[in-house]
PDB file of C-alpha atoms in Angstrom:
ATOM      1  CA  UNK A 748     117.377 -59.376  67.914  1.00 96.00           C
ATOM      2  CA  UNK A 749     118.590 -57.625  71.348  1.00 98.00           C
ATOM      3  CA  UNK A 750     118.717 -58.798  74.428  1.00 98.00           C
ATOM      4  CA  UNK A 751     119.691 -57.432  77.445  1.00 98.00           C
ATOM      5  CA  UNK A 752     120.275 -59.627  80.303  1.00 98.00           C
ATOM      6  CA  UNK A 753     120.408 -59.064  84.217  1.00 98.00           C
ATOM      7  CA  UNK A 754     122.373 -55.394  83.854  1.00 98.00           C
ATOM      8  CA  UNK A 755     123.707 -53.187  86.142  1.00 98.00           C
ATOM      9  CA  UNK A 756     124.684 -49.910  86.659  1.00 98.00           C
ATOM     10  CA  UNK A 757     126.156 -47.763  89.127  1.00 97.00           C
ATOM     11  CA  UNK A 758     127.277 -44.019  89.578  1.00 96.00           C
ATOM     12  CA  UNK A 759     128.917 -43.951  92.634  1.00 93.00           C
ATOM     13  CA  UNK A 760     126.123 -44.834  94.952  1.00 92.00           C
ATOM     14  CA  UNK A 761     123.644 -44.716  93.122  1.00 94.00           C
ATOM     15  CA  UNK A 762     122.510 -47.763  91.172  1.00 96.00           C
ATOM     16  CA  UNK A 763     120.885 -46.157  87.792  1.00 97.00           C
ATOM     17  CA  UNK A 764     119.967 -49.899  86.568  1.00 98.00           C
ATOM     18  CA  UNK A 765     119.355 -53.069  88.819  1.00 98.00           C
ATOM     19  CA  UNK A 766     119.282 -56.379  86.824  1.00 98.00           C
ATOM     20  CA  UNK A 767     117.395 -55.020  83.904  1.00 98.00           C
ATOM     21  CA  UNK A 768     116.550 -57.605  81.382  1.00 98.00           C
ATOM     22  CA  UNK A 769     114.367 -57.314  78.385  1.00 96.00           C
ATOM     23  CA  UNK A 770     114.380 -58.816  74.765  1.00 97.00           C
ATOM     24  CA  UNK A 771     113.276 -56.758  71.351  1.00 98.00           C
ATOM     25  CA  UNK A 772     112.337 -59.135  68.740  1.00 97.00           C
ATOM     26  CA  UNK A 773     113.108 -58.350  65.161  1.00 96.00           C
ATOM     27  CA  UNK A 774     110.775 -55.536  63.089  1.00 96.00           C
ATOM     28  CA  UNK A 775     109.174 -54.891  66.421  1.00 98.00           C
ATOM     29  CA  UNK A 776     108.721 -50.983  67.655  1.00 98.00           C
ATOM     30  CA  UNK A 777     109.210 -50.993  71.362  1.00 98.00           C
ATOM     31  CA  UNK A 778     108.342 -48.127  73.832  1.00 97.00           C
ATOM     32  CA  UNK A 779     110.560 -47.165  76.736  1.00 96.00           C
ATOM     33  CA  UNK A 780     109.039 -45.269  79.084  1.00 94.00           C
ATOM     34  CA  UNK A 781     109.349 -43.985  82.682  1.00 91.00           C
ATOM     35  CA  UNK A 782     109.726 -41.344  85.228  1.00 88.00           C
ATOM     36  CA  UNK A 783     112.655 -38.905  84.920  1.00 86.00           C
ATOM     37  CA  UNK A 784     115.711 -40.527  86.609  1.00 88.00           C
ATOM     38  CA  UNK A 785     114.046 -44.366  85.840  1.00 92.00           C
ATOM     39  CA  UNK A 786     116.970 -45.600  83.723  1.00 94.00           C
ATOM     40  CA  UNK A 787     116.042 -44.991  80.313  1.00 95.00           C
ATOM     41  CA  UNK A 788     118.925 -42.931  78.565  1.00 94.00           C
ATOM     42  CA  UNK A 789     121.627 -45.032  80.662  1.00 96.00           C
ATOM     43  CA  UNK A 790     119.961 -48.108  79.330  1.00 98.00           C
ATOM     44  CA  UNK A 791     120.646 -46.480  75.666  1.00 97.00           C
ATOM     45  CA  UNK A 792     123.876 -45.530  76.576  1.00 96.00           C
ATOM     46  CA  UNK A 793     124.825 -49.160  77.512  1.00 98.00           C
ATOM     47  CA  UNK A 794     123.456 -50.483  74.793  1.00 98.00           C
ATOM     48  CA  UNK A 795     125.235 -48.160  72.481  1.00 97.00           C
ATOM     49  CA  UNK A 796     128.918 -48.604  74.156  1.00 96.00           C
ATOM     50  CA  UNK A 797     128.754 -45.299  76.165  1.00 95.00           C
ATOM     51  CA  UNK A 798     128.778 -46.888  79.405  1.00 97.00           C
ATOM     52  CA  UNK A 799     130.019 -50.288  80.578  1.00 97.00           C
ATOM     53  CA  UNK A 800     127.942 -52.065  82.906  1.00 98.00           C
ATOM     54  CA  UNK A 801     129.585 -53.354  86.036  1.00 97.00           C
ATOM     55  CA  UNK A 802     127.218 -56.373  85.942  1.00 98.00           C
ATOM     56  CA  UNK A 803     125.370 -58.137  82.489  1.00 98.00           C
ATOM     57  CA  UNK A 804     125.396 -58.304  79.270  1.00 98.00           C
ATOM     58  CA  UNK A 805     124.124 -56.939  75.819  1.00 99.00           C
ATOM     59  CA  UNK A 806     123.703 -59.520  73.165  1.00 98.00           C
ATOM     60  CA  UNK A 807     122.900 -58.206  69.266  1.00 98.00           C
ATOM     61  CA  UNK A 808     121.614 -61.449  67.308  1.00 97.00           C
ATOM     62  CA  UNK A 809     123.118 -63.555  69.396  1.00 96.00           C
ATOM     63  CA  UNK A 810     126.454 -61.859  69.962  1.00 98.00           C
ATOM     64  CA  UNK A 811     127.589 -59.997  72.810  1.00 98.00           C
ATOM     65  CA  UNK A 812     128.394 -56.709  72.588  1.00 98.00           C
ATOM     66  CA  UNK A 813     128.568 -55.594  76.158  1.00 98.00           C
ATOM     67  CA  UNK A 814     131.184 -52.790  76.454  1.00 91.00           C
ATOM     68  CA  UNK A 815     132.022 -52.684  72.430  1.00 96.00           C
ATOM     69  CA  UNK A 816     133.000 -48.420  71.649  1.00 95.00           C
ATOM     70  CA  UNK A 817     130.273 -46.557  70.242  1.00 94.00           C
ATOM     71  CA  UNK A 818     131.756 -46.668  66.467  1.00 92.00           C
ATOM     72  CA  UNK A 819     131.905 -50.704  66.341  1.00 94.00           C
ATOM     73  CA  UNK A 820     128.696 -51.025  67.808  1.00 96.00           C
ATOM     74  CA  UNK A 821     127.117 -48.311  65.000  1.00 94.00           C
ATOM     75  CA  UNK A 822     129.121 -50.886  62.036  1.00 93.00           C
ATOM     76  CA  UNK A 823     127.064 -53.832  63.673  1.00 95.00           C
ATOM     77  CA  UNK A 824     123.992 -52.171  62.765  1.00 95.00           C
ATOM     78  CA  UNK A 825     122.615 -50.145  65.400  1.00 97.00           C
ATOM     79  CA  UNK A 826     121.874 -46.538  65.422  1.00 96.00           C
ATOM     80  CA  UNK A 827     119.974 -44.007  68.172  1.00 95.00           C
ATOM     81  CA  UNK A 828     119.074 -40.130  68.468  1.00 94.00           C
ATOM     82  CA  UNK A 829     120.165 -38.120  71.188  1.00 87.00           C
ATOM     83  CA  UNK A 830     117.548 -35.947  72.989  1.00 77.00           C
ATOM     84  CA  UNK A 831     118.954 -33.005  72.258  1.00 71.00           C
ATOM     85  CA  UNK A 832     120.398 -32.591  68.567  1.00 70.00           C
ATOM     86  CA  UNK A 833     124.053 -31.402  68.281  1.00 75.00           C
ATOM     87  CA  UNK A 834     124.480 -30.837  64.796  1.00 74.00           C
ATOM     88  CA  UNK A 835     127.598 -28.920  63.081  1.00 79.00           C
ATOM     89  CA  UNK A 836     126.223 -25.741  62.617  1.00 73.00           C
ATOM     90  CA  UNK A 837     127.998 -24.484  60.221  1.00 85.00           C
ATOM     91  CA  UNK A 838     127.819 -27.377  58.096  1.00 93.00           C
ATOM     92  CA  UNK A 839     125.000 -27.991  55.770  1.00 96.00           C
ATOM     93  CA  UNK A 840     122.296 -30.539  56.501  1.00 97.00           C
ATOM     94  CA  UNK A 841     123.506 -32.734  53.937  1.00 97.00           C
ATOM     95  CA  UNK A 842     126.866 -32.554  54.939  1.00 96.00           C
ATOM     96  CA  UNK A 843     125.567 -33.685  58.511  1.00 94.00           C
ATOM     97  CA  UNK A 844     123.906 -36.543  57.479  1.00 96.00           C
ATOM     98  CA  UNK A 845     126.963 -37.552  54.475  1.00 95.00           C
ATOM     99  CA  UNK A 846     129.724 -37.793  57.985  1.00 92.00           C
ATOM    100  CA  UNK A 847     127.300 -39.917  59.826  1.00 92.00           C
ATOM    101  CA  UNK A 848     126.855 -42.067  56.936  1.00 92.00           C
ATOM    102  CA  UNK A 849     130.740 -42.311  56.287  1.00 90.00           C
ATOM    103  CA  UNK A 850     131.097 -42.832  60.003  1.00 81.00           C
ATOM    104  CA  UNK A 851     128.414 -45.613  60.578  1.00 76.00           C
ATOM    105  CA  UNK A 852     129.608 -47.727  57.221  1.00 69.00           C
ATOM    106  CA  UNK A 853     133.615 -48.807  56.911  1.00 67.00           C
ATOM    107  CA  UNK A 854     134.415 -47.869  53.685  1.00 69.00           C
ATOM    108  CA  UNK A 855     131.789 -46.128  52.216  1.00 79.00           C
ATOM    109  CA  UNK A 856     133.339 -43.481  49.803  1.00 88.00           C
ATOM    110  CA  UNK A 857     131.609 -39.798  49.330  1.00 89.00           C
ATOM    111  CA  UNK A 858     129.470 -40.277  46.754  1.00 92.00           C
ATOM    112  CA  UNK A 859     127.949 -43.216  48.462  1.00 93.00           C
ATOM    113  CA  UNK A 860     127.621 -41.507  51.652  1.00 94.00           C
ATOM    114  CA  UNK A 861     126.194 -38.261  49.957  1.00 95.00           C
ATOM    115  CA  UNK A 862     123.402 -40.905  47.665  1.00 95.00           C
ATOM    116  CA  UNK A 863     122.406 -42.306  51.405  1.00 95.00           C
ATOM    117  CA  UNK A 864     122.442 -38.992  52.781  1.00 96.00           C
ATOM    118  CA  UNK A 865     119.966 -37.953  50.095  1.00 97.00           C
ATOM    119  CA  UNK A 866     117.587 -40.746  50.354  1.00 97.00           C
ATOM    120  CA  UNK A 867     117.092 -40.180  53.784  1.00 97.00           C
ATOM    121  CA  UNK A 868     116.619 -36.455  53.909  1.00 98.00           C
ATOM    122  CA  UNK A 869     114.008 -37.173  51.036  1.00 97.00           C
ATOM    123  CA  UNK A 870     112.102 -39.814  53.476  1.00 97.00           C
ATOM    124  CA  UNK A 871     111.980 -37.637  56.137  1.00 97.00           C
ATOM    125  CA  UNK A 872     110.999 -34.491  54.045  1.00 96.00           C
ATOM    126  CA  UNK A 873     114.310 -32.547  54.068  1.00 97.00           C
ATOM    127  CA  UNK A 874     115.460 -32.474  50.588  1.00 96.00           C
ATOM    128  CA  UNK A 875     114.795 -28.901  50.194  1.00 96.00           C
ATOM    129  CA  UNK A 876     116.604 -28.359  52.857  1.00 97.00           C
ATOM    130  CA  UNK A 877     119.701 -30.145  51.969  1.00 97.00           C
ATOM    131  CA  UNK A 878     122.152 -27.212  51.201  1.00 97.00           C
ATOM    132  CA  UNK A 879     121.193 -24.619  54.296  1.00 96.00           C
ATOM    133  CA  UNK A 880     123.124 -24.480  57.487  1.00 95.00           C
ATOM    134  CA  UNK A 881     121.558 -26.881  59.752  1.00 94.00           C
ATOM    135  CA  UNK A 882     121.998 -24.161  62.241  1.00 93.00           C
ATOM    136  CA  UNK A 883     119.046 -22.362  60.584  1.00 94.00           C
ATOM    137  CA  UNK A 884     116.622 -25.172  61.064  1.00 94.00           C
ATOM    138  CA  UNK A 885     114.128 -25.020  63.314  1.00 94.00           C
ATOM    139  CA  UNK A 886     113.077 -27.327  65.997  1.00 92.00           C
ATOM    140  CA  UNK A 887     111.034 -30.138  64.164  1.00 94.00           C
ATOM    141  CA  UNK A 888     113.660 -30.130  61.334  1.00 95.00           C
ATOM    142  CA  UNK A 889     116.885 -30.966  63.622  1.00 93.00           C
ATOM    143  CA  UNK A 890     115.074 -33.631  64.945  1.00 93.00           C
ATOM    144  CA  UNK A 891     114.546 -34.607  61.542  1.00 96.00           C
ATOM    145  CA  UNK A 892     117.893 -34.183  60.998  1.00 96.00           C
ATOM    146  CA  UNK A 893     118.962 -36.296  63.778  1.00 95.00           C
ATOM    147  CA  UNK A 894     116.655 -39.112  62.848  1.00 97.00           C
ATOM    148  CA  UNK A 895     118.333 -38.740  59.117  1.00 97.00           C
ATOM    149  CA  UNK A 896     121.895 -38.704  60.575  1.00 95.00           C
ATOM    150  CA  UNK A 897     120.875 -42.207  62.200  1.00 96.00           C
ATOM    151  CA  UNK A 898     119.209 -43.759  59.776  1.00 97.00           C
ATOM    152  CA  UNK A 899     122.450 -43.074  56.881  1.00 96.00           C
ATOM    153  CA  UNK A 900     123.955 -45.667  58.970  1.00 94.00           C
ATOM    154  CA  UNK A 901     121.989 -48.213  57.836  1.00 94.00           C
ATOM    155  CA  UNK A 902     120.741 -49.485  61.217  1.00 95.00           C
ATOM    156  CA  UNK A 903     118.765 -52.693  61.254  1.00 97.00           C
ATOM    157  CA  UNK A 904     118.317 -51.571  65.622  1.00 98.00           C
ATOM    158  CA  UNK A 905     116.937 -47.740  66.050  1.00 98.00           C
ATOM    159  CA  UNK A 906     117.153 -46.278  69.281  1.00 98.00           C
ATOM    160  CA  UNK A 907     115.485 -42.738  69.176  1.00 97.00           C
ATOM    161  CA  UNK A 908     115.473 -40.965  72.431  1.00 94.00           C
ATOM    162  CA  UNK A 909     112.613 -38.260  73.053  1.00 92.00           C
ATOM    163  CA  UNK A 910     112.375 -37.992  69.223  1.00 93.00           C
ATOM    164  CA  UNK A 911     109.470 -35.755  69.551  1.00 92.00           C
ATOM    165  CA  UNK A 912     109.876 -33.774  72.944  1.00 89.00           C
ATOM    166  CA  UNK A 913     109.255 -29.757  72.039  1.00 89.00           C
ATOM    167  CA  UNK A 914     106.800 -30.241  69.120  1.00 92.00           C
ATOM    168  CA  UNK A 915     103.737 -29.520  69.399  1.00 93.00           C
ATOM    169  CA  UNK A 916     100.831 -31.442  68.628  1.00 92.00           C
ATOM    170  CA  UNK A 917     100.504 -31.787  64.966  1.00 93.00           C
ATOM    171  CA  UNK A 918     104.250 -32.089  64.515  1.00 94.00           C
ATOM    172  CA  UNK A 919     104.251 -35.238  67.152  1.00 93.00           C
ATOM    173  CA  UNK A 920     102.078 -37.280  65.297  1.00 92.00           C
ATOM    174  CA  UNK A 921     103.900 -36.672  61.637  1.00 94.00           C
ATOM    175  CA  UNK A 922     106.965 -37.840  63.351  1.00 94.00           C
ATOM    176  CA  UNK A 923     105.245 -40.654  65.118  1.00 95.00           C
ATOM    177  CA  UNK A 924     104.237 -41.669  61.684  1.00 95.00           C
ATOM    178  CA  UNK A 925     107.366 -41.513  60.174  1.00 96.00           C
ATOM    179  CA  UNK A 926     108.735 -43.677  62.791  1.00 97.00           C
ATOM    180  CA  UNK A 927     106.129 -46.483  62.335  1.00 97.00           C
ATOM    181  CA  UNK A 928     106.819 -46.532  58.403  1.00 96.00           C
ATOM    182  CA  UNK A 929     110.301 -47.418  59.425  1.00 98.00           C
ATOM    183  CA  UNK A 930     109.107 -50.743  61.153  1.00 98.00           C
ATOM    184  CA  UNK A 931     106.205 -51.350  58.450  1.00 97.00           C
ATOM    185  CA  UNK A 932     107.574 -50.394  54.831  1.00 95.00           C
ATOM    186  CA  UNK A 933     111.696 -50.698  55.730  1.00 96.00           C
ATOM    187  CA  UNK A 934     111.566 -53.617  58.023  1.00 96.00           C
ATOM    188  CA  UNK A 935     113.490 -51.735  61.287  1.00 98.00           C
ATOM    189  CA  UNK A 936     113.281 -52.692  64.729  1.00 99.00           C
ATOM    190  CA  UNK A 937     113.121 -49.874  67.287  1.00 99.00           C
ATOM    191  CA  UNK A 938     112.992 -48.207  70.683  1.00 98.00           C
ATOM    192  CA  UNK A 939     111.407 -45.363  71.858  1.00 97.00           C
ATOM    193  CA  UNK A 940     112.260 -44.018  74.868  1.00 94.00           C
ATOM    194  CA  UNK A 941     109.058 -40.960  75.109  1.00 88.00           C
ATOM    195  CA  UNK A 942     107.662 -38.817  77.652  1.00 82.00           C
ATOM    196  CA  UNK A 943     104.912 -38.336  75.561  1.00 82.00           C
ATOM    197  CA  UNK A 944     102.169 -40.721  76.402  1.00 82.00           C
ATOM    198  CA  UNK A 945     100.265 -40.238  73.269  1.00 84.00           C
ATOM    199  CA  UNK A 946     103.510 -40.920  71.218  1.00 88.00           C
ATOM    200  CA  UNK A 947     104.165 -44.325  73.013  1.00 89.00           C
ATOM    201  CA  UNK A 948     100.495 -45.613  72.959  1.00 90.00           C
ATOM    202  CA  UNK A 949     100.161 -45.239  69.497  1.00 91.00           C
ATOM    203  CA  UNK A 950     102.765 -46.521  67.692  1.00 94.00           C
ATOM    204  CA  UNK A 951     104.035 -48.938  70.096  1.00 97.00           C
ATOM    205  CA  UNK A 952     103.792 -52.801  69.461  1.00 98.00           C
ATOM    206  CA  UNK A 953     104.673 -53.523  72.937  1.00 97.00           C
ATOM    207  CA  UNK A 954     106.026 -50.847  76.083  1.00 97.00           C
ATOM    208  CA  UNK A 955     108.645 -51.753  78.687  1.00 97.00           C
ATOM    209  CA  UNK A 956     108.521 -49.391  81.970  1.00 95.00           C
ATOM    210  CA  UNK A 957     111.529 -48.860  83.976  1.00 95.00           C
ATOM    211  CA  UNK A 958     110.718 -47.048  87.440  1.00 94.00           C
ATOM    212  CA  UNK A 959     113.762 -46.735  89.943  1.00 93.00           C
ATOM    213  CA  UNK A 960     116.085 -48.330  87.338  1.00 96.00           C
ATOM    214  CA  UNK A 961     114.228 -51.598  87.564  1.00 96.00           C
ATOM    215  CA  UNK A 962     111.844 -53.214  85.151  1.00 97.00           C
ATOM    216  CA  UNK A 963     108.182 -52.578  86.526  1.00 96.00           C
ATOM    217  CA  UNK A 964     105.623 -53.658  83.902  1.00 95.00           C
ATOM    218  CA  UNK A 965     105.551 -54.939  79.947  1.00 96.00           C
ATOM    219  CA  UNK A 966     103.010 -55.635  77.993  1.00 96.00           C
ATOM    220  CA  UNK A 967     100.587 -54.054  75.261  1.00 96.00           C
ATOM    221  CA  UNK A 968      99.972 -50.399  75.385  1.00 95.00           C
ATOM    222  CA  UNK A 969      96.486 -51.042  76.470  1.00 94.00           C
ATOM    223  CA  UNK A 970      98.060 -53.730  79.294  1.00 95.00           C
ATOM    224  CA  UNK A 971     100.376 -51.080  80.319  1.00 93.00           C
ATOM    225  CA  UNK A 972      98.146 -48.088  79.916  1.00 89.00           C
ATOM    226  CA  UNK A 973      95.599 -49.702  82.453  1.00 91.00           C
ATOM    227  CA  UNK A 974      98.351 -51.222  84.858  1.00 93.00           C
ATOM    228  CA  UNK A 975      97.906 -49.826  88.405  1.00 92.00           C
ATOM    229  CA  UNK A 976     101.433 -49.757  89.056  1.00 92.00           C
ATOM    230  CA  UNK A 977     102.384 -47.953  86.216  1.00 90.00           C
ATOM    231  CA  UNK A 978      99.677 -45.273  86.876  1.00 88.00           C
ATOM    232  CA  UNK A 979     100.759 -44.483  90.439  1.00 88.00           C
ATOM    233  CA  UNK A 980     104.571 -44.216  89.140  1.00 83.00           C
ATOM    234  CA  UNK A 981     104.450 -42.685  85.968  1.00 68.00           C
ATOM    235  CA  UNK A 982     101.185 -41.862  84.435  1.00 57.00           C
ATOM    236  CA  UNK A 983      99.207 -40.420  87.170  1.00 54.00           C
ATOM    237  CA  UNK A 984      96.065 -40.969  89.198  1.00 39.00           C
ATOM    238  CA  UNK A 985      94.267 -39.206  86.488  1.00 40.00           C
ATOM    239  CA  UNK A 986      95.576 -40.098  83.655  1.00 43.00           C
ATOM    240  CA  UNK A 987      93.431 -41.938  80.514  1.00 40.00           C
ATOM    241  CA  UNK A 988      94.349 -43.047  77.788  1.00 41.00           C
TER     242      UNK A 988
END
């Protein structure tokens, strides 16, 4: 479904990604992990039309895509969170989730924006929520929020970035178990870019780890968890999963 071939990069001097390549096949949930500064939001942001690589491309089923603005890319069916949530405060949820909707699908009128709106807010448990500011939601709700804003686009490619960073245990694994119902009941592919081992691990089909801005291992979790190379870089001498 996506493949990203041979990209690069730069900020000034510094190369963020060297040659990165990697393929998500369809209804497949992949996890992006790796250290802070390894490449993982500028891969997003390529992806999504936010940055232009000087070098590769990005092909969506088949067609490339590589430097397409953020809007056109959103109409060809792919969607991602932002690690921190920037919703209009002073607009209601639903009204949050009804703009993305009319912004993600050409033509959809009001009421068809506010019926998608509504579906989505009642599969990620925010119906009752729909008419408050979505200043006044707390932590676990905007990121529900977010996730609903995405999703009213219709995305067939999710890319959720630290979905679940700041909740606490409990609230993790709800949201990790949304997210797999939205590769096994609605048929979505998606990336997770997590800090969160735990997260990754278990909902993961398959994890990709970026160290440096390079691609260092892929595989299973289980492949990845036990890789030496990723424990020295990422996980930890200690770590055990």
């Amino acid at each position: 479904m996506l493949e990203v071939r041979d990209v690069v990069k730069r900020f000034g001097g510094l190369v963020a990604l060297n040659r990165v390549s990697l393929e998500v096949k369809r209804n497949e949930l992949l996890g992006l992990i790796g250290p802070n500064g390894s490449g993982k939001t500028t891969l997003f942001n390529v992806v999504t039309g936010y940055y232009r690589p000087e070098e590769g491309r990005v092909f969506y089923r088949g067609e490339d895509i590589t430097g397409l603005r953020p809007h056109l890319i959103v109409r060809k069916g792919i969607a991602r969170t932002f690690q921190i949530p920037k919703p209009f405060g002073r607009l209601t949820v639903l009204e949050n989730v009804v703009s993305a909707a009319m912004y993600g699908r050409k033509g959809t009128s009001k009421r068809e924006a506010r019926e998608i709106a509504m579906e989505w807010l009642e599969y990620v448990k925010l119906r009752e929520k729909a008419h408050v500011e979505a200043k006044t939601l707390n932590v676990v709700e905007r990121k529900l929020m977010e996730l609903a804003r995405a999703l009213s686009t219709e995305p067939d490619l999710l890319l959720l970035d630290e979905l679940v960073a700041g909740l606490n245990p409990s609230e993790m694994m709800e949201v990790v178990r949304l997210v797999r119902r939205l590769v096994d009941e609605r048929g979505l592919t998606i990336i997770m870019v997590e800090h969160v081992m735990r997260a990754v691990m278990s909902a993961s089909d398959r994890v990709f780890v970026l160290h440096r801005g390079m691609k260092l291992a892929e595989g299973s979790p289980q492949e990845v968890a036990r890789d030496p190379r990723v424990i020295e870089a990422y996980l930890g001498e200690a770590a055990q999963v």
